[in-house]
Amino acid sequence: MSYTPNFTDPRTKRRVISAITFCKKYLREDREQSLGNRWIHHKDNFGNQRNELSRYLRDQLLICSDLRYNKDLKISKKYILNKKGLELLEDIVDITKQQHTYSVVEVANKFQQELDSGIEYNDSSDRKWHWLQNHPRQEKRRVLADTGLVHNYDIICSCPQLLHQYAQQIPEILDPTQLVKSRGQQPRALWRQGPMDLYLSNLRYYLVHRKSIRQQLAIETEVDESVIKRLINGLFQGGQISAYPNSRCYKELNADIAKIQFLQQHEFIIGLKEDIKVIWDYIKPVMYLGKKRNGTNAGISGKQKTALYRILERRVLNSVELYLKETNNRYYLEHDGWTTANEIDRNSLQEFVRNQTGFDIEFDYEMLDITKQQHTYSVVEVANEME
């Protein structure tokens, strides 16, 4: 017997609105998104996966576009939004586009309570997730400012920087199965590889001049700078400048073949890709990749590259969090950034992270605007947070 929810039950309606809100903030019908099962079935989203309503909502709202999953590598399945199911549920629960004005302070009250008792993050794919991250950037920043967190920091050029420095930290690799013999000395294992000590000119130029490079490429391709930033970060994680219809590049550039070919032939992009290949050539020997069916070594997939980057990012963030706790500084974490109540001694933090992780990172800093003002939230946005 098939299950049909009782949509007249207020509890059912609240759960449907929670699931719809989650999907509209995280998913699109034309772009895949990795989502962990624990995050999907969090109590504030779809709810317990053993519950019939939760399973029903998952069937209606989610389309699994990539079934590949690896718990050890922290690789989650990918999903896209089921637009037909979304429209059906919106009609059933009568979600309108009517607006209701809430003071940002009201939204901040819930966050303030969590801040006082200790923020609980949902841990998935080596990242810490929290409902406030779902809000648009300006709304989120105002909530943080209104709760006293006004000092905002981000790791500068996080993905390129961490992968570059990680390659420089690779230990010496010896092959004990092959011995080198020298007159008068004991046989020793063959030296295979050591830390990456090459000067990667294109990568280093990007680390210093990233903003001007993104601006120039954005002008030349007539796209937003954020698109160029995502495409370049994608190159470090196995992405390609490709005209393949399912590729991120193809979608980011709106299927414009001329723009794709321009970037493929761009001198800087070509040079940067060569440097990125060198980085991964050094990293590959220390990653367990298994074997192909023919017995040869497997290559590094894009998912494995992303997984490694997030592990490195999390290593730095854990170090930052420990520093903030030791200095008794209230904070909110978000991937490669954080916001604090008190301004940080950046030199002290940089040294602390370097001593703990080996990464020599720099931070962007911005003080958030603390002027309080009203903001209009939709009914759907507020329902999940204010109930």
CSV table of C-alpha atoms in Angstrom, one decimal:
chain,number,residue,atom,x,y,z
A,1,MET,CA,0.0,0.0,0.0
A,2,SER,CA,1.5,3.3,-1.1
A,3,TYR,CA,2.0,6.1,1.5
A,4,THR,CA,0.1,9.4,1.2
A,5,PRO,CA,1.0,12.1,3.8
A,6,ASN,CA,-1.8,13.9,5.7
A,7,PHE,CA,-1.2,17.4,4.5
A,8,THR,CA,-3.8,18.8,6.8
A,9,ASP,CA,-1.6,17.9,9.8
A,10,PRO,CA,0.4,21.1,10.8
A,11,ARG,CA,3.4,18.9,11.7
A,12,THR,CA,3.4,17.4,8.2
A,13,LYS,CA,3.1,20.9,6.6
A,14,ARG,CA,6.1,22.1,8.7
A,15,ARG,CA,8.2,19.2,7.6
A,16,VAL,CA,7.3,19.7,3.9
A,17,ILE,CA,8.2,23.4,4.2
A,18,SER,CA,11.5,22.4,5.9
A,19,ALA,CA,12.4,20.0,3.1
A,20,ILE,CA,11.4,22.5,0.4
A,21,THR,CA,13.5,25.3,2.0
A,22,PHE,CA,16.5,23.0,2.2
A,23,CYS,CA,16.2,22.0,-1.5
A,24,LYS,CA,15.7,25.5,-2.8
A,25,LYS,CA,18.8,26.7,-1.0
A,26,TYR,CA,21.1,23.8,-1.8
A,27,LEU,CA,19.9,22.3,-5.1
A,28,ARG,CA,19.3,23.3,-8.7
A,29,GLU,CA,17.6,21.4,-11.5
A,30,ASP,CA,20.5,22.0,-13.9
A,31,ARG,CA,23.5,21.5,-11.6
A,32,GLU,CA,24.6,18.5,-9.5
A,33,GLN,CA,25.3,18.9,-5.8
A,34,SER,CA,27.0,16.5,-3.4
A,35,LEU,CA,24.9,15.9,-0.3
A,36,GLY,CA,25.6,13.6,2.6
A,37,ASN,CA,22.8,11.4,3.9
A,38,ARG,CA,23.2,12.8,7.4
A,39,TRP,CA,22.8,16.3,6.1
A,40,ILE,CA,19.7,15.5,4.0
A,41,HIS,CA,18.0,13.7,7.0
A,42,HIS,CA,19.1,16.3,9.6
A,43,LYS,CA,16.2,17.1,12.0
A,44,ASP,CA,15.9,20.6,10.4
A,45,ASN,CA,15.7,19.3,6.8
A,46,PHE,CA,14.0,16.0,5.8
A,47,GLY,CA,14.0,14.4,9.2
A,48,ASN,CA,14.7,10.8,10.1
A,49,GLN,CA,15.2,8.7,6.9
A,50,ARG,CA,13.2,5.8,8.5
A,51,ASN,CA,10.1,8.0,8.7
A,52,GLU,CA,7.6,7.5,5.8
A,53,LEU,CA,7.1,11.2,5.3
A,54,SER,CA,10.9,11.8,5.0
A,55,ARG,CA,11.2,9.0,2.4
A,56,TYR,CA,8.2,10.4,0.5
A,57,LEU,CA,9.7,13.9,0.4
A,58,ARG,CA,13.0,12.5,-0.8
A,59,ASP,CA,11.3,10.7,-3.6
A,60,GLN,CA,9.4,13.8,-4.6
A,61,LEU,CA,12.2,16.4,-4.3
A,62,LEU,CA,15.5,14.7,-5.1
A,63,ILE,CA,16.9,13.1,-8.2
A,64,CYS,CA,20.1,11.1,-7.6
A,65,SER,CA,22.4,12.0,-10.6
A,66,ASP,CA,25.5,10.2,-9.4
A,67,LEU,CA,25.3,7.1,-7.3
A,68,ARG,CA,29.1,6.9,-6.6
A,69,TYR,CA,29.7,6.9,-2.8
A,70,ASN,CA,32.8,6.2,-0.8
A,71,LYS,CA,32.7,6.5,3.0
A,72,ASP,CA,36.5,6.3,3.5
A,73,LEU,CA,37.2,9.1,0.9
A,74,LYS,CA,34.1,11.0,2.2
A,75,ILE,CA,32.6,11.1,-1.3
A,76,SER,CA,28.8,11.7,-1.2
A,77,LYS,CA,26.2,11.0,-3.8
A,78,LYS,CA,25.1,13.8,-6.1
A,79,TYR,CA,21.6,15.2,-6.5
A,80,ILE,CA,19.6,17.6,-8.6
A,81,LEU,CA,16.3,19.2,-7.8
A,82,ASN,CA,13.1,17.5,-9.0
A,83,LYS,CA,11.3,20.6,-10.2
A,84,LYS,CA,8.0,18.8,-10.9
A,85,GLY,CA,7.9,17.4,-7.4
A,86,LEU,CA,8.8,20.8,-5.9
A,87,GLU,CA,5.9,22.5,-7.7
A,88,LEU,CA,3.5,19.8,-6.7
A,89,LEU,CA,4.4,20.1,-3.0
A,90,GLU,CA,4.3,23.9,-3.1
A,91,ASP,CA,0.8,23.7,-4.5
A,92,ILE,CA,-0.3,21.2,-1.9
A,93,VAL,CA,0.9,23.2,1.1
A,94,ASP,CA,0.0,26.5,-0.5
A,95,ILE,CA,3.3,28.2,-0.3
A,96,THR,CA,2.9,31.7,-1.7
A,97,LYS,CA,5.4,34.4,-2.6
A,98,GLN,CA,3.8,36.7,0.0
A,99,GLN,CA,6.4,38.5,2.0
A,100,HIS,CA,6.3,39.2,5.7
A,101,THR,CA,8.7,41.7,7.4
A,102,TYR,CA,10.9,40.3,10.2
A,103,SER,CA,13.6,42.3,12.0
A,104,VAL,CA,17.0,40.7,11.4
A,105,VAL,CA,17.3,40.7,15.2
A,106,GLU,CA,14.5,38.1,15.4
A,107,VAL,CA,16.4,35.8,13.1
A,108,ALA,CA,19.6,36.5,15.1
A,109,ASN,CA,17.9,35.5,18.3
A,110,LYS,CA,17.9,31.8,17.4
A,111,PHE,CA,21.6,32.1,16.4
A,112,GLN,CA,22.4,34.0,19.6
A,113,GLN,CA,20.9,31.1,21.7
A,114,GLU,CA,23.1,28.6,19.8
A,115,LEU,CA,26.2,30.9,20.2
A,116,ASP,CA,25.6,31.0,24.0
A,117,SER,CA,25.1,27.3,24.4
A,118,GLY,CA,27.7,26.2,21.8
A,119,ILE,CA,27.1,26.0,18.1
A,120,GLU,CA,26.4,22.5,16.7
A,121,TYR,CA,27.7,21.9,13.2
A,122,ASN,CA,26.7,19.1,10.9
A,123,ASP,CA,29.9,17.4,9.9
A,124,SER,CA,29.9,16.1,6.3
A,125,SER,CA,32.6,15.6,3.6
A,126,ASP,CA,35.3,17.2,5.9
A,127,ARG,CA,33.3,20.4,6.2
A,128,LYS,CA,31.2,21.9,9.0
A,129,TRP,CA,27.7,22.8,7.9
A,130,HIS,CA,25.2,25.1,9.7
A,131,TRP,CA,21.8,26.4,8.9
A,132,LEU,CA,23.0,30.0,8.8
A,133,GLN,CA,25.2,29.2,5.9
A,134,ASN,CA,22.0,28.8,3.8
A,135,HIS,CA,21.1,32.4,4.1
A,136,PRO,CA,22.2,34.9,1.4
A,137,ARG,CA,25.6,36.5,2.1
A,138,GLN,CA,24.4,39.9,3.2
A,139,GLU,CA,21.7,38.5,5.5
A,140,LYS,CA,24.1,36.1,7.1
A,141,ARG,CA,26.7,38.8,7.7
A,142,ARG,CA,24.1,41.1,9.3
A,143,VAL,CA,23.0,38.3,11.7
A,144,LEU,CA,26.7,37.7,12.6
A,145,ALA,CA,27.2,41.4,13.2
A,146,ASP,CA,24.1,41.7,15.3
A,147,THR,CA,25.3,38.9,17.6
A,148,GLY,CA,28.6,40.5,18.1
A,149,LEU,CA,30.7,38.6,15.6
A,150,VAL,CA,32.1,41.4,13.4
A,151,HIS,CA,35.7,40.4,12.5
A,152,ASN,CA,35.6,38.3,9.3
A,153,TYR,CA,38.6,36.3,8.0
A,154,ASP,CA,39.2,34.1,4.9
A,155,ILE,CA,42.2,32.0,3.9
A,156,ILE,CA,43.7,33.8,0.9
A,157,CYS,CA,43.6,31.6,-2.3
A,158,SER,CA,42.8,28.6,-0.1
A,159,CYS,CA,42.7,25.7,-2.7
A,160,PRO,CA,45.8,26.6,-4.8
A,161,GLN,CA,47.7,27.6,-1.7
A,162,LEU,CA,47.1,24.5,0.4
A,163,LEU,CA,47.7,22.0,-2.5
A,164,HIS,CA,50.9,23.8,-3.5
A,165,GLN,CA,52.3,23.7,0.0
A,166,TYR,CA,51.1,20.2,0.6
A,167,ALA,CA,53.2,19.1,-2.5
A,168,GLN,CA,56.1,20.9,-0.9
A,169,GLN,CA,55.6,18.8,2.3
A,170,ILE,CA,55.6,15.4,0.6
A,171,PRO,CA,58.1,13.2,2.5
A,172,GLU,CA,60.9,11.3,0.8
A,173,ILE,CA,59.7,8.1,-0.9
A,174,LEU,CA,62.0,5.1,-1.0
A,175,ASP,CA,61.5,1.8,-2.8
A,176,PRO,CA,62.7,-1.0,-0.5
A,177,THR,CA,62.2,-3.5,-3.3
A,178,GLN,CA,65.0,-2.0,-5.3
A,179,LEU,CA,68.4,-1.6,-3.7
A,180,VAL,CA,71.3,0.8,-4.7
A,181,LYS,CA,74.7,-0.6,-4.1
A,182,SER,CA,77.8,1.6,-3.6
A,183,ARG,CA,81.4,0.5,-3.0
A,184,GLY,CA,82.1,0.2,0.7
A,185,GLN,CA,78.5,1.0,1.8
A,186,GLN,CA,75.5,-1.0,2.7
A,187,PRO,CA,72.8,-1.4,0.0
A,188,ARG,CA,70.1,1.2,0.4
A,189,ALA,CA,66.6,1.6,-0.9
A,190,LEU,CA,66.2,3.3,-4.2
A,191,TRP,CA,65.1,7.0,-3.9
A,192,ARG,CA,61.9,7.6,-5.8
A,193,GLN,CA,60.7,11.0,-4.9
A,194,GLY,CA,60.9,13.8,-2.3
A,195,PRO,CA,59.2,17.1,-1.6
A,196,MET,CA,58.2,19.3,-4.6
A,197,ASP,CA,61.0,21.9,-4.9
A,198,LEU,CA,60.3,23.2,-8.3
A,199,TYR,CA,59.5,26.9,-8.9
A,200,LEU,CA,56.0,26.9,-10.6
A,201,SER,CA,56.0,30.3,-12.2
A,202,ASN,CA,52.4,30.4,-13.4
A,203,LEU,CA,51.0,29.2,-10.1
A,204,ARG,CA,53.1,31.6,-8.1
A,205,TYR,CA,52.1,34.5,-10.4
A,206,TYR,CA,48.4,33.6,-9.8
A,207,LEU,CA,48.8,33.5,-6.0
A,208,VAL,CA,50.2,37.0,-6.1
A,209,HIS,CA,48.1,38.5,-8.9
A,210,ARG,CA,44.9,36.4,-8.6
A,211,LYS,CA,42.5,39.4,-8.6
A,212,SER,CA,43.9,41.1,-11.7
A,213,ILE,CA,44.0,37.8,-13.6
A,214,ARG,CA,40.4,37.0,-12.8
A,215,GLN,CA,39.3,40.5,-13.7
A,216,GLN,CA,41.2,40.3,-17.1
A,217,LEU,CA,39.8,36.8,-17.9
A,218,ALA,CA,36.3,37.9,-16.9
A,219,ILE,CA,36.5,40.9,-19.2
A,220,GLU,CA,37.8,38.9,-22.1
A,221,THR,CA,35.2,36.2,-21.7
A,222,GLU,CA,32.4,38.6,-20.7
A,223,VAL,CA,31.4,36.7,-17.6
A,224,ASP,CA,31.4,37.4,-13.9
A,225,GLU,CA,34.7,37.2,-12.0
A,226,SER,CA,33.1,34.6,-9.7
A,227,VAL,CA,32.7,32.3,-12.7
A,228,ILE,CA,36.5,32.6,-13.5
A,229,LYS,CA,37.4,32.0,-9.8
A,230,ARG,CA,35.3,28.8,-9.8
A,231,LEU,CA,36.7,27.5,-13.0
A,232,ILE,CA,40.3,28.1,-11.9
A,233,ASN,CA,39.7,26.4,-8.5
A,234,GLY,CA,38.1,23.6,-10.4
A,235,LEU,CA,41.3,23.0,-12.4
A,236,PHE,CA,43.1,22.3,-9.1
A,237,GLN,CA,40.5,19.7,-8.3
A,238,GLY,CA,40.4,17.8,-11.5
A,239,GLY,CA,38.1,20.0,-13.5
A,240,GLN,CA,38.7,20.7,-17.2
A,241,ILE,CA,38.1,23.6,-19.6
A,242,SER,CA,35.8,21.4,-21.7
A,243,ALA,CA,32.9,21.7,-24.2
A,244,TYR,CA,31.5,18.4,-22.9
A,245,PRO,CA,27.8,19.2,-22.2
A,246,ASN,CA,27.8,17.7,-18.7
A,247,SER,CA,31.0,19.5,-17.6
A,248,ARG,CA,30.9,22.3,-15.1
A,249,CYS,CA,32.8,24.6,-17.5
A,250,TYR,CA,30.2,24.1,-20.3
A,251,LYS,CA,27.4,25.0,-17.8
A,252,GLU,CA,29.2,27.9,-16.2
A,253,LEU,CA,29.9,29.5,-19.6
A,254,ASN,CA,26.3,28.9,-20.8
A,255,ALA,CA,27.3,26.4,-23.5
A,256,ASP,CA,29.3,29.2,-25.3
A,257,ILE,CA,31.8,27.2,-27.4
A,258,ALA,CA,33.7,30.3,-28.4
A,259,LYS,CA,34.4,31.3,-24.8
A,260,ILE,CA,35.4,27.7,-23.9
A,261,GLN,CA,37.9,27.5,-26.8
A,262,PHE,CA,39.3,30.9,-25.9
A,263,LEU,CA,40.1,29.7,-22.4
A,264,GLN,CA,41.4,26.4,-23.7
A,265,GLN,CA,43.9,28.3,-25.8
A,266,HIS,CA,44.8,31.1,-23.3
A,267,GLU,CA,48.5,31.2,-22.6
A,268,PHE,CA,48.1,31.7,-18.9
A,269,ILE,CA,45.5,28.9,-18.5
A,270,ILE,CA,47.7,26.5,-20.4
A,271,GLY,CA,50.7,27.3,-18.2
A,272,LEU,CA,48.7,27.1,-15.0
A,273,LYS,CA,47.4,23.6,-16.0
A,274,GLU,CA,51.0,22.4,-16.5
A,275,ASP,CA,51.9,23.6,-13.0
A,276,ILE,CA,48.8,22.0,-11.5
A,277,LYS,CA,49.8,18.7,-13.2
A,278,VAL,CA,53.2,18.9,-11.5
A,279,ILE,CA,51.6,19.4,-8.1
A,280,TRP,CA,49.5,16.3,-8.5
A,281,ASP,CA,52.4,14.3,-9.9
A,282,TYR,CA,54.1,14.8,-6.6
A,283,ILE,CA,51.0,14.1,-4.5
A,284,LYS,CA,49.9,11.0,-6.3
A,285,PRO,CA,52.5,8.6,-4.8
A,286,VAL,CA,51.3,9.2,-1.3
A,287,MET,CA,47.7,8.6,-2.1
A,288,TYR,CA,46.2,5.1,-2.0
A,289,LEU,CA,44.5,4.8,-5.4
A,290,GLY,CA,44.3,1.1,-5.9
A,291,LYS,CA,44.7,-0.8,-9.2
A,292,LYS,CA,42.8,-0.9,-12.4
A,293,ARG,CA,41.5,-4.2,-13.7
A,294,ASN,CA,44.5,-4.6,-16.0
A,295,GLY,CA,46.8,-4.3,-12.9
A,296,THR,CA,48.1,-0.8,-13.6
A,297,ASN,CA,48.0,2.0,-11.1
A,298,ALA,CA,44.7,4.0,-11.0
A,299,GLY,CA,44.7,7.7,-11.6
A,300,ILE,CA,43.4,10.4,-9.3
A,301,SER,CA,39.8,11.2,-9.9
A,302,GLY,CA,38.4,14.7,-9.5
A,303,LYS,CA,36.4,13.5,-6.4
A,304,GLN,CA,39.6,12.3,-4.8
A,305,LYS,CA,41.3,15.6,-5.5
A,306,THR,CA,38.5,17.5,-3.9
A,307,ALA,CA,38.4,15.2,-1.0
A,308,LEU,CA,42.1,15.8,-0.3
A,309,TYR,CA,41.7,19.5,-0.6
A,310,ARG,CA,38.9,19.5,1.9
A,311,ILE,CA,41.0,17.4,4.3
A,312,LEU,CA,43.8,20.0,4.1
A,313,GLU,CA,41.3,22.8,4.5
A,314,ARG,CA,39.7,21.1,7.6
A,315,ARG,CA,43.2,20.6,9.1
A,316,VAL,CA,43.8,24.3,9.0
A,317,LEU,CA,40.3,25.1,10.2
A,318,ASN,CA,40.7,22.8,13.2
A,319,SER,CA,43.9,24.6,14.1
A,320,VAL,CA,42.2,28.0,13.8
A,321,GLU,CA,39.4,26.7,16.0
A,322,LEU,CA,41.8,25.5,18.6
A,323,TYR,CA,43.6,28.9,18.6
A,324,LEU,CA,40.2,30.7,19.0
A,325,LYS,CA,39.3,28.5,22.0
A,326,GLU,CA,42.7,29.0,23.6
A,327,THR,CA,42.4,32.8,23.2
A,328,ASN,CA,38.7,32.7,24.5
A,329,ASN,CA,37.4,34.4,21.3
A,330,ARG,CA,33.8,33.6,20.3
A,331,TYR,CA,33.6,32.5,16.7
A,332,TYR,CA,31.6,31.1,13.8
A,333,LEU,CA,33.2,28.8,11.3
A,334,GLU,CA,32.4,28.4,7.6
A,335,HIS,CA,34.6,26.2,5.3
A,336,ASP,CA,37.8,28.3,4.7
A,337,GLY,CA,36.7,31.3,6.7
A,338,TRP,CA,35.5,32.3,10.2
A,339,THR,CA,34.0,35.3,12.0
A,340,THR,CA,35.0,36.3,15.6
A,341,ALA,CA,33.9,38.6,18.4
A,342,ASN,CA,37.4,40.0,19.0
A,343,GLU,CA,40.0,41.0,16.4
A,344,ILE,CA,42.7,38.4,16.0
A,345,ASP,CA,46.5,38.9,16.1
A,346,ARG,CA,47.0,37.6,12.6
A,347,ASN,CA,50.7,37.1,13.0
A,348,SER,CA,50.2,35.1,16.1
A,349,LEU,CA,47.5,32.9,14.4
A,350,GLN,CA,49.6,32.5,11.3
A,351,GLU,CA,52.5,31.2,13.4
A,352,PHE,CA,50.1,28.9,15.5
A,353,VAL,CA,48.7,27.3,12.3
A,354,ARG,CA,52.2,26.9,10.8
A,355,ASN,CA,53.5,25.2,13.9
A,356,GLN,CA,50.5,22.9,14.0
A,357,THR,CA,50.0,22.0,10.3
A,358,GLY,CA,53.1,23.1,8.4
A,359,PHE,CA,50.9,25.5,6.3
A,360,ASP,CA,52.0,29.1,6.0
A,361,ILE,CA,48.7,30.8,5.2
A,362,GLU,CA,47.6,34.4,5.0
A,363,PHE,CA,44.2,35.8,5.7
A,364,ASP,CA,41.9,38.4,4.2
A,365,TYR,CA,40.2,40.5,6.9
A,366,GLU,CA,37.1,42.6,6.9
A,367,MET,CA,35.1,44.2,9.7
A,368,LEU,CA,31.4,43.7,9.2
A,369,ASP,CA,28.9,46.6,9.3
A,370,ILE,CA,27.2,46.5,12.7
A,371,THR,CA,24.4,48.9,11.8
A,372,LYS,CA,21.1,47.1,12.5
A,373,GLN,CA,18.3,47.3,10.0
A,374,GLN,CA,15.0,45.6,9.0
A,375,HIS,CA,15.1,43.0,6.3
A,376,THR,CA,12.3,41.2,4.5
A,377,TYR,CA,12.3,37.4,4.6
A,378,SER,CA,10.0,35.2,2.6
A,379,VAL,CA,7.6,32.9,4.6
A,380,VAL,CA,9.5,29.8,3.3
A,381,GLU,CA,12.9,31.2,4.5
A,382,VAL,CA,11.6,31.9,8.0
A,383,ALA,CA,9.5,28.9,8.5
A,384,ASN,CA,12.4,26.5,9.0
A,385,GLU,CA,14.3,28.8,11.3
A,386,MET,CA,11.6,30.5,13.4
A,387,GLU,CA,9.3,27.6,14.1
